[in-house]
PDB file of C-alpha atoms in Angstrom:
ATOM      1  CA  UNK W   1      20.361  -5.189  -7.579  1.00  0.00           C
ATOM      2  CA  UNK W   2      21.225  -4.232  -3.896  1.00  0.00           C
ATOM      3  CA  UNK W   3      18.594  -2.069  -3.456  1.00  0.00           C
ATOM      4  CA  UNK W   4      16.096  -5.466  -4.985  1.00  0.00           C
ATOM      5  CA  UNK W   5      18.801  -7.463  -2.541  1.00  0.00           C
ATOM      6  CA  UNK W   6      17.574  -4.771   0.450  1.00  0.00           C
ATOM      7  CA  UNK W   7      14.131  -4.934   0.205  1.00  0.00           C
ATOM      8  CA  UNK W   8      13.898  -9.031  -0.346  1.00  0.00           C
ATOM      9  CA  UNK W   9      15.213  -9.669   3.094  1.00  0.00           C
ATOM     10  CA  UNK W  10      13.634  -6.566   4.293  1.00  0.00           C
ATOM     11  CA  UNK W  11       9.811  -8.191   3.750  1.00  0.00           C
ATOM     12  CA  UNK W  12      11.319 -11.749   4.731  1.00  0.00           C
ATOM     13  CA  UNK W  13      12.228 -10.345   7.861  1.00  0.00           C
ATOM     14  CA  UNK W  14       8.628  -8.680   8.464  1.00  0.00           C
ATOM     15  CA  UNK W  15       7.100 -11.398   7.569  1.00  0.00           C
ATOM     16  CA  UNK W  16       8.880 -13.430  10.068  1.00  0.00           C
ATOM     17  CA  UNK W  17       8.716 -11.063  12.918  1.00  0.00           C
ATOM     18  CA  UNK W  18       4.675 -10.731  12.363  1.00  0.00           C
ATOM     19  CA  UNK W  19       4.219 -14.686  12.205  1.00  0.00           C
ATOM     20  CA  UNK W  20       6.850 -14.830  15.148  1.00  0.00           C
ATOM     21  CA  UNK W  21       4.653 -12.678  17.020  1.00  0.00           C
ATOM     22  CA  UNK W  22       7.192 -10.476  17.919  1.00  0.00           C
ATOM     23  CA  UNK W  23       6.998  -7.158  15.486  1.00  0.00           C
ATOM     24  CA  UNK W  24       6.308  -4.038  17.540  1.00  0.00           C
ATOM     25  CA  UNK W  25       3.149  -2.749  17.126  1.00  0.00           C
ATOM     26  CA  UNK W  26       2.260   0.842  17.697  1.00  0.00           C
ATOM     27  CA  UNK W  27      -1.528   1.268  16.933  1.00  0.00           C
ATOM     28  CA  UNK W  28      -3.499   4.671  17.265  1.00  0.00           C
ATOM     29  CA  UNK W  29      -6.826   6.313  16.269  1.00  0.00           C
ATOM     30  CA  UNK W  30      -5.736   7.119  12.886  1.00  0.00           C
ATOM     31  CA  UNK W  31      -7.579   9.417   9.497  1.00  0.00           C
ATOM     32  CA  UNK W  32      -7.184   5.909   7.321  1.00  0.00           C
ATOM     33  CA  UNK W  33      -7.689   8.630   4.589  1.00  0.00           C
ATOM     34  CA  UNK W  34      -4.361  10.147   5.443  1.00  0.00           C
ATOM     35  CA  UNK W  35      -2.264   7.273   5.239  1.00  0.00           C
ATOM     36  CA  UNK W  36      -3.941   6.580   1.759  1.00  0.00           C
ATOM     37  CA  UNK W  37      -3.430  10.092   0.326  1.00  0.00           C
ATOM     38  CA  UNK W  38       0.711   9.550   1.567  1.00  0.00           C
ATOM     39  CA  UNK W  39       0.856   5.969   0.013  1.00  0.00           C
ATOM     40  CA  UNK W  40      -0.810   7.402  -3.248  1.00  0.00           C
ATOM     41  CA  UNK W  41       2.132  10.264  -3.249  1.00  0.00           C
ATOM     42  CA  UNK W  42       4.867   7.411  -2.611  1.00  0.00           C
ATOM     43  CA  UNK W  43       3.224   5.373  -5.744  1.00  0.00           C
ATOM     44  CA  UNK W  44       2.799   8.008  -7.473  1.00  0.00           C
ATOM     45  CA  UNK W  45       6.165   8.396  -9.773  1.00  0.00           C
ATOM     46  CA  UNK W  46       6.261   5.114 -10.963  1.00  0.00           C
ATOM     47  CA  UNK W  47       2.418   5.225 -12.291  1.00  0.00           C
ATOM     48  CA  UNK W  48       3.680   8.150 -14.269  1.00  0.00           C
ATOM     49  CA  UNK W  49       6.421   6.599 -15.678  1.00  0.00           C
ATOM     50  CA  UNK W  50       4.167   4.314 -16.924  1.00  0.00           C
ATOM     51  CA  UNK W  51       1.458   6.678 -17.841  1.00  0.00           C
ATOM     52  CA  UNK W  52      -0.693   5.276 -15.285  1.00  0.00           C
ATOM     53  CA  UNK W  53      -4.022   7.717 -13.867  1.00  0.00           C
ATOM     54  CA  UNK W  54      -3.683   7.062 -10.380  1.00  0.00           C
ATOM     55  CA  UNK W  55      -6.836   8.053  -8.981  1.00  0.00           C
ATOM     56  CA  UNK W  56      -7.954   8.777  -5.288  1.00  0.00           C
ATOM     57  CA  UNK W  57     -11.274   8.289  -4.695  1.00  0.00           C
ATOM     58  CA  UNK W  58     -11.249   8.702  -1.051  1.00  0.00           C
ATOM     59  CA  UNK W  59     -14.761   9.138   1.199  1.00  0.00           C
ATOM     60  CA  UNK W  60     -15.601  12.579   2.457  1.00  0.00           C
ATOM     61  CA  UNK W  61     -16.272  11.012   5.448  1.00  0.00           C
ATOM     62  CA  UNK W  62     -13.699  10.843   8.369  1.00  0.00           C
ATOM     63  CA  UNK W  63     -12.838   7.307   8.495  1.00  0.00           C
ATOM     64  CA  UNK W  64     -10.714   6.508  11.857  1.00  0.00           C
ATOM     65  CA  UNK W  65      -9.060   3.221  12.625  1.00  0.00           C
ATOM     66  CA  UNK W  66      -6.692   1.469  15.423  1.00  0.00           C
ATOM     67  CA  UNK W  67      -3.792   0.989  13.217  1.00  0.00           C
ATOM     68  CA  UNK W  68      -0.041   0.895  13.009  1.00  0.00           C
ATOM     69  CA  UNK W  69       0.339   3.403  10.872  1.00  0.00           C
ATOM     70  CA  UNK W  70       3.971   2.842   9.214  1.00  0.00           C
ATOM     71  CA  UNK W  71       2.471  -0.699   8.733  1.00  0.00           C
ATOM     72  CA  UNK W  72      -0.565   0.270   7.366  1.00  0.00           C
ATOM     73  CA  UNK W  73       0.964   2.358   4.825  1.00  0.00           C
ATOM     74  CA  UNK W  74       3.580  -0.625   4.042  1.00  0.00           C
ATOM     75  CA  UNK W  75       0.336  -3.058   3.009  1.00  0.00           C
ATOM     76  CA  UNK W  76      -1.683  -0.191   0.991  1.00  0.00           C
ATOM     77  CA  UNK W  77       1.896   0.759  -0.811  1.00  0.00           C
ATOM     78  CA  UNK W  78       2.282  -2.742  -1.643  1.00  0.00           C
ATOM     79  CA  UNK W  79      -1.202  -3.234  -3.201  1.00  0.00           C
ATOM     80  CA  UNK W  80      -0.515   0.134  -5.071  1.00  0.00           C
ATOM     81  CA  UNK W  81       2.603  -1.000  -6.507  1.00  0.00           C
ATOM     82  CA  UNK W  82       1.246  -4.072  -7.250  1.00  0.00           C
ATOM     83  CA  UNK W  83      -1.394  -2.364  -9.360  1.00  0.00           C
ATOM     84  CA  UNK W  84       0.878  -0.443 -11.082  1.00  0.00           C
ATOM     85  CA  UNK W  85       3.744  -3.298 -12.266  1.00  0.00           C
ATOM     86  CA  UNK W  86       0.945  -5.356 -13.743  1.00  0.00           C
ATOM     87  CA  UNK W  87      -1.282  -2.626 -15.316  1.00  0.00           C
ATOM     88  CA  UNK W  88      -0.216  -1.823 -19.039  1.00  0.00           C
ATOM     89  CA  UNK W  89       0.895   1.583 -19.819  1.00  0.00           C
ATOM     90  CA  UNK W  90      -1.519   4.376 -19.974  1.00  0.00           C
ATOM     91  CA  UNK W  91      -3.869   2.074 -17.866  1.00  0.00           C
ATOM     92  CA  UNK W  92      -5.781   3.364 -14.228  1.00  0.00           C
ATOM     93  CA  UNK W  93      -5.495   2.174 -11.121  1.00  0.00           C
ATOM     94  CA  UNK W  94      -7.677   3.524  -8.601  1.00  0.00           C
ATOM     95  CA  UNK W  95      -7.243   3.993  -4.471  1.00  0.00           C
ATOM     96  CA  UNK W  96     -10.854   4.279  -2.725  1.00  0.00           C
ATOM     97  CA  UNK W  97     -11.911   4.316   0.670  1.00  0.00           C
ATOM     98  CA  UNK W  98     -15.800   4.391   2.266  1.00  0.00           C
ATOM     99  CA  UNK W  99     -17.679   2.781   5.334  1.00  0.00           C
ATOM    100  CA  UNK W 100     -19.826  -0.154   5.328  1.00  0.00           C
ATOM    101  CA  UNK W 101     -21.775  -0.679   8.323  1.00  0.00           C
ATOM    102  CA  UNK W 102     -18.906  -1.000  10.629  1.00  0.00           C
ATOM    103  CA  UNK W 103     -16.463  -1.746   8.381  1.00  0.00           C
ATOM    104  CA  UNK W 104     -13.649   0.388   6.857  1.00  0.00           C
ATOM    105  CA  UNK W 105     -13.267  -0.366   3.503  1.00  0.00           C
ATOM    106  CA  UNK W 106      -9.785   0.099   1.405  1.00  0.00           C
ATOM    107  CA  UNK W 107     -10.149  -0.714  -2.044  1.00  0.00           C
ATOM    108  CA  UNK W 108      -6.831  -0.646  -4.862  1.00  0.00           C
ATOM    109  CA  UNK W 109      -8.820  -1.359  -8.606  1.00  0.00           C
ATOM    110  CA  UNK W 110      -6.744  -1.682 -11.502  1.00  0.00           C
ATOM    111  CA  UNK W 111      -7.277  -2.162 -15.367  1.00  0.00           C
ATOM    112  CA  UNK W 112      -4.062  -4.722 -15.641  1.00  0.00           C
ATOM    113  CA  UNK W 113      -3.953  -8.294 -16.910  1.00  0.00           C
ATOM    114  CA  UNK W 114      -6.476  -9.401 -13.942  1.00  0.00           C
ATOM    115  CA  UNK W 115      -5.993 -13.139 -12.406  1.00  0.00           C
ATOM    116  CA  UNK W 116      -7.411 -17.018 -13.019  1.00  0.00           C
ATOM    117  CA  UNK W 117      -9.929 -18.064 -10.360  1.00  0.00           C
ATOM    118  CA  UNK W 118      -6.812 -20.499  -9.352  1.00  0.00           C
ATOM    119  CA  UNK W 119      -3.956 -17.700  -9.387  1.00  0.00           C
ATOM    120  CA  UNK W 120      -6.816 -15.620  -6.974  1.00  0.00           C
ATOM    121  CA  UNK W 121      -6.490 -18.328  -4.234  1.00  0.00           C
ATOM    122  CA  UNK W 122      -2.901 -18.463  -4.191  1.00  0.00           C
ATOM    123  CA  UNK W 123      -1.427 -14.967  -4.837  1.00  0.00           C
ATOM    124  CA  UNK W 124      -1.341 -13.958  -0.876  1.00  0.00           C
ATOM    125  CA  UNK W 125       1.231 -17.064  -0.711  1.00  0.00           C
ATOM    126  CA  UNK W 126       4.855 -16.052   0.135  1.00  0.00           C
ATOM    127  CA  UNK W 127       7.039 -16.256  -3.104  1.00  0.00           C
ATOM    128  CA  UNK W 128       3.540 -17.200  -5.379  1.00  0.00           C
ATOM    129  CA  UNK W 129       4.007 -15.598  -8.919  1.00  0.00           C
ATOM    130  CA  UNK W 130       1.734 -15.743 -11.671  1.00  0.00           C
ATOM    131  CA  UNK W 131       3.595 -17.675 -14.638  1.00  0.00           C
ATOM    132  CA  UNK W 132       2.154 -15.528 -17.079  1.00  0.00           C
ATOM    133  CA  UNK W 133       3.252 -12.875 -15.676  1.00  0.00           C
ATOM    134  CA  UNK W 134       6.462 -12.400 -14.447  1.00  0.00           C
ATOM    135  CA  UNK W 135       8.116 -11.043 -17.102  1.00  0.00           C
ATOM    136  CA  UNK W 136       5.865  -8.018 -16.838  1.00  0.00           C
ATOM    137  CA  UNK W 137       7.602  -6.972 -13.854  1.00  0.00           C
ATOM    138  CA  UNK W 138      10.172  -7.745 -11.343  1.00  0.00           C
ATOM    139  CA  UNK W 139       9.690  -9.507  -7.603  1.00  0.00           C
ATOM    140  CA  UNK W 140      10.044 -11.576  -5.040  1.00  0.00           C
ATOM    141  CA  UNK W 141       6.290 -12.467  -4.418  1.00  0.00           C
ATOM    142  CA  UNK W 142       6.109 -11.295  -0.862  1.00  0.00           C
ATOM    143  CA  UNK W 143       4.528  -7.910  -1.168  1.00  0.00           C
ATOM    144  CA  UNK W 144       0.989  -9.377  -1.603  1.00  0.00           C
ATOM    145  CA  UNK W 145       1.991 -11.651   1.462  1.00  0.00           C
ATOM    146  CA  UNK W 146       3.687  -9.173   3.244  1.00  0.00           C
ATOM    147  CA  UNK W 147       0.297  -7.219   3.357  1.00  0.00           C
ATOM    148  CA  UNK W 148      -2.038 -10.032   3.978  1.00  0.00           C
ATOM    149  CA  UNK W 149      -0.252 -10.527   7.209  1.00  0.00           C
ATOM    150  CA  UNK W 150       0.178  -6.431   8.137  1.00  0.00           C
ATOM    151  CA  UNK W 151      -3.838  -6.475   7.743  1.00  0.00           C
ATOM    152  CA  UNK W 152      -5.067  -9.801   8.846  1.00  0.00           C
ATOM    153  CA  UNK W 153      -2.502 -10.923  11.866  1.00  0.00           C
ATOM    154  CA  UNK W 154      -1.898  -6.940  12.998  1.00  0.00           C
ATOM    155  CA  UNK W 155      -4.911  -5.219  11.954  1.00  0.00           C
ATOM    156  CA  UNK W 156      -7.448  -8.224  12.751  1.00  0.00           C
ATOM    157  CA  UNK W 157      -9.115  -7.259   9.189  1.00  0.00           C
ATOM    158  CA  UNK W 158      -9.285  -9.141   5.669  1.00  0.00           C
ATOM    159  CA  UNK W 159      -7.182  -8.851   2.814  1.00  0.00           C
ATOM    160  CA  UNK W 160      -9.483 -10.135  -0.375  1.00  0.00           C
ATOM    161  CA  UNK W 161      -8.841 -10.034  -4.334  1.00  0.00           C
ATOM    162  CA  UNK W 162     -11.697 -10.136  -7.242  1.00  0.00           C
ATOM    163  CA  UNK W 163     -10.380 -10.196 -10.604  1.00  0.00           C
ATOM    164  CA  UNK W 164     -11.258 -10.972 -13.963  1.00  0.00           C
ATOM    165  CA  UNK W 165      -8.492 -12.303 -16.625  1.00  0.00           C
ATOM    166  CA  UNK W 166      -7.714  -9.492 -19.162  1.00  0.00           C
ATOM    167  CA  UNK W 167      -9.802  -7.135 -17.500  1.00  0.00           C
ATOM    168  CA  UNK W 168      -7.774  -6.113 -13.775  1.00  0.00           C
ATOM    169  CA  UNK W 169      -8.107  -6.994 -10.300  1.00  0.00           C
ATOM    170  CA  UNK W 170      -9.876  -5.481  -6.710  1.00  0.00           C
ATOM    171  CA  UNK W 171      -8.300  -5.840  -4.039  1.00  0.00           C
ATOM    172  CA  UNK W 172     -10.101  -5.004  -0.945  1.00  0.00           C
ATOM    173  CA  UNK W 173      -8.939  -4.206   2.719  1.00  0.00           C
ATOM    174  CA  UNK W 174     -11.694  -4.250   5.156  1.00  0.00           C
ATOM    175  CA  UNK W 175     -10.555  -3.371   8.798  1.00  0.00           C
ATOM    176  CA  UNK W 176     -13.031  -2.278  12.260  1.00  0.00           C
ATOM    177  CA  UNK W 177     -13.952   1.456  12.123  1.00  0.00           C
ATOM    178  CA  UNK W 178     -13.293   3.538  14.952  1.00  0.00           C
ATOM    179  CA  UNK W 179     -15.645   6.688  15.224  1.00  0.00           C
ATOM    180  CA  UNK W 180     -13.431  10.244  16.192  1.00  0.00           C
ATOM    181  CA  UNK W 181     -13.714  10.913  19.863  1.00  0.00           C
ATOM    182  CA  UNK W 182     -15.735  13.577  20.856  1.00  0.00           C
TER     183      UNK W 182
END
């Protein structure tokens, strides 16, 4: 319970300090593919406890970005984990990455209990659950709002969910690429 105590007041004071404007930013040209191979390792445990195939499906391409990259990981983590809680066991969840046009894209795809049309428009809402749902896993309903802001207000990108009741959800970072520098 203190450790669920620690990180509830943990993401409300992100949250706060990104709307407040005044969270420290460090951004840097940064492999995107690195900080998605470390989340994937951090997520990793609990998908096998749950005999989840987490599966990286990351581009062979070098795919470079201006991003904070503690906060960076913090959003993809989140969207991991939240794959993972509300996949059934022995379900996938898959982390890909590719470019599109000039877009870096970041996509977590799961095979969990998917989400209504309405439940799609309000699940980036701070403390939004889905009714049906909650006793499938524990939370506060800020990790999905937690990364909405870390991509959108810090990152300048777009934080979007498809998903499909019964059948599991996409969500799908897209952020500016940055080419390597010569």
């Amino acid at each position: 319970q203190t450790d669920r105590l620690q990180r509830l007041i943990d993401n409300l004071l992100n949250i706060a300090r990104i709307e407040a404007g005044v969270v420290k930013v460090s951004k840097q040209s940064r492999s995107i593919n690195d900080i998605l191979a470390e989340a994937a390792g951090v997520v990793q445990p609990t998908a096998e406890a749950k005999h989840i195939q987490l599966v990286s499906d990351l581009s062979p391409l070098y795919l470079g970005a201006l991003v904070d990259r503690d906060m960076m990981s913090q959003a993809v983590i989140n969207l991991l984990s939240t794959a993972v809680k509300y996949t059934p066991d022995g379900g996938r969840v898959t982390l890909r990455s590719r470019l599109a046009d000039q877009e870096l894209l970041i996509e977590v795809e799961d095979t969990g209990v998917g989400l209504s049309e309405e439940d799609c428009v309000k699940i980036f809402e701070k403390f939004y659950r889905v009714d049906k749902d909650k006793n499938m896993a524990a939370g506060t309903g800020l990790g999905l709002a937690l990364a909405k802001h870390i991509v959108e207000d810090v990152h300048g990108g777009k934080l979007t969910v498809r998903s499909k009741l019964g059948v599991g959800s996409t969500f799908c970072i897209s952020i500016p690429h940055v080419a390597r520098a010569s």
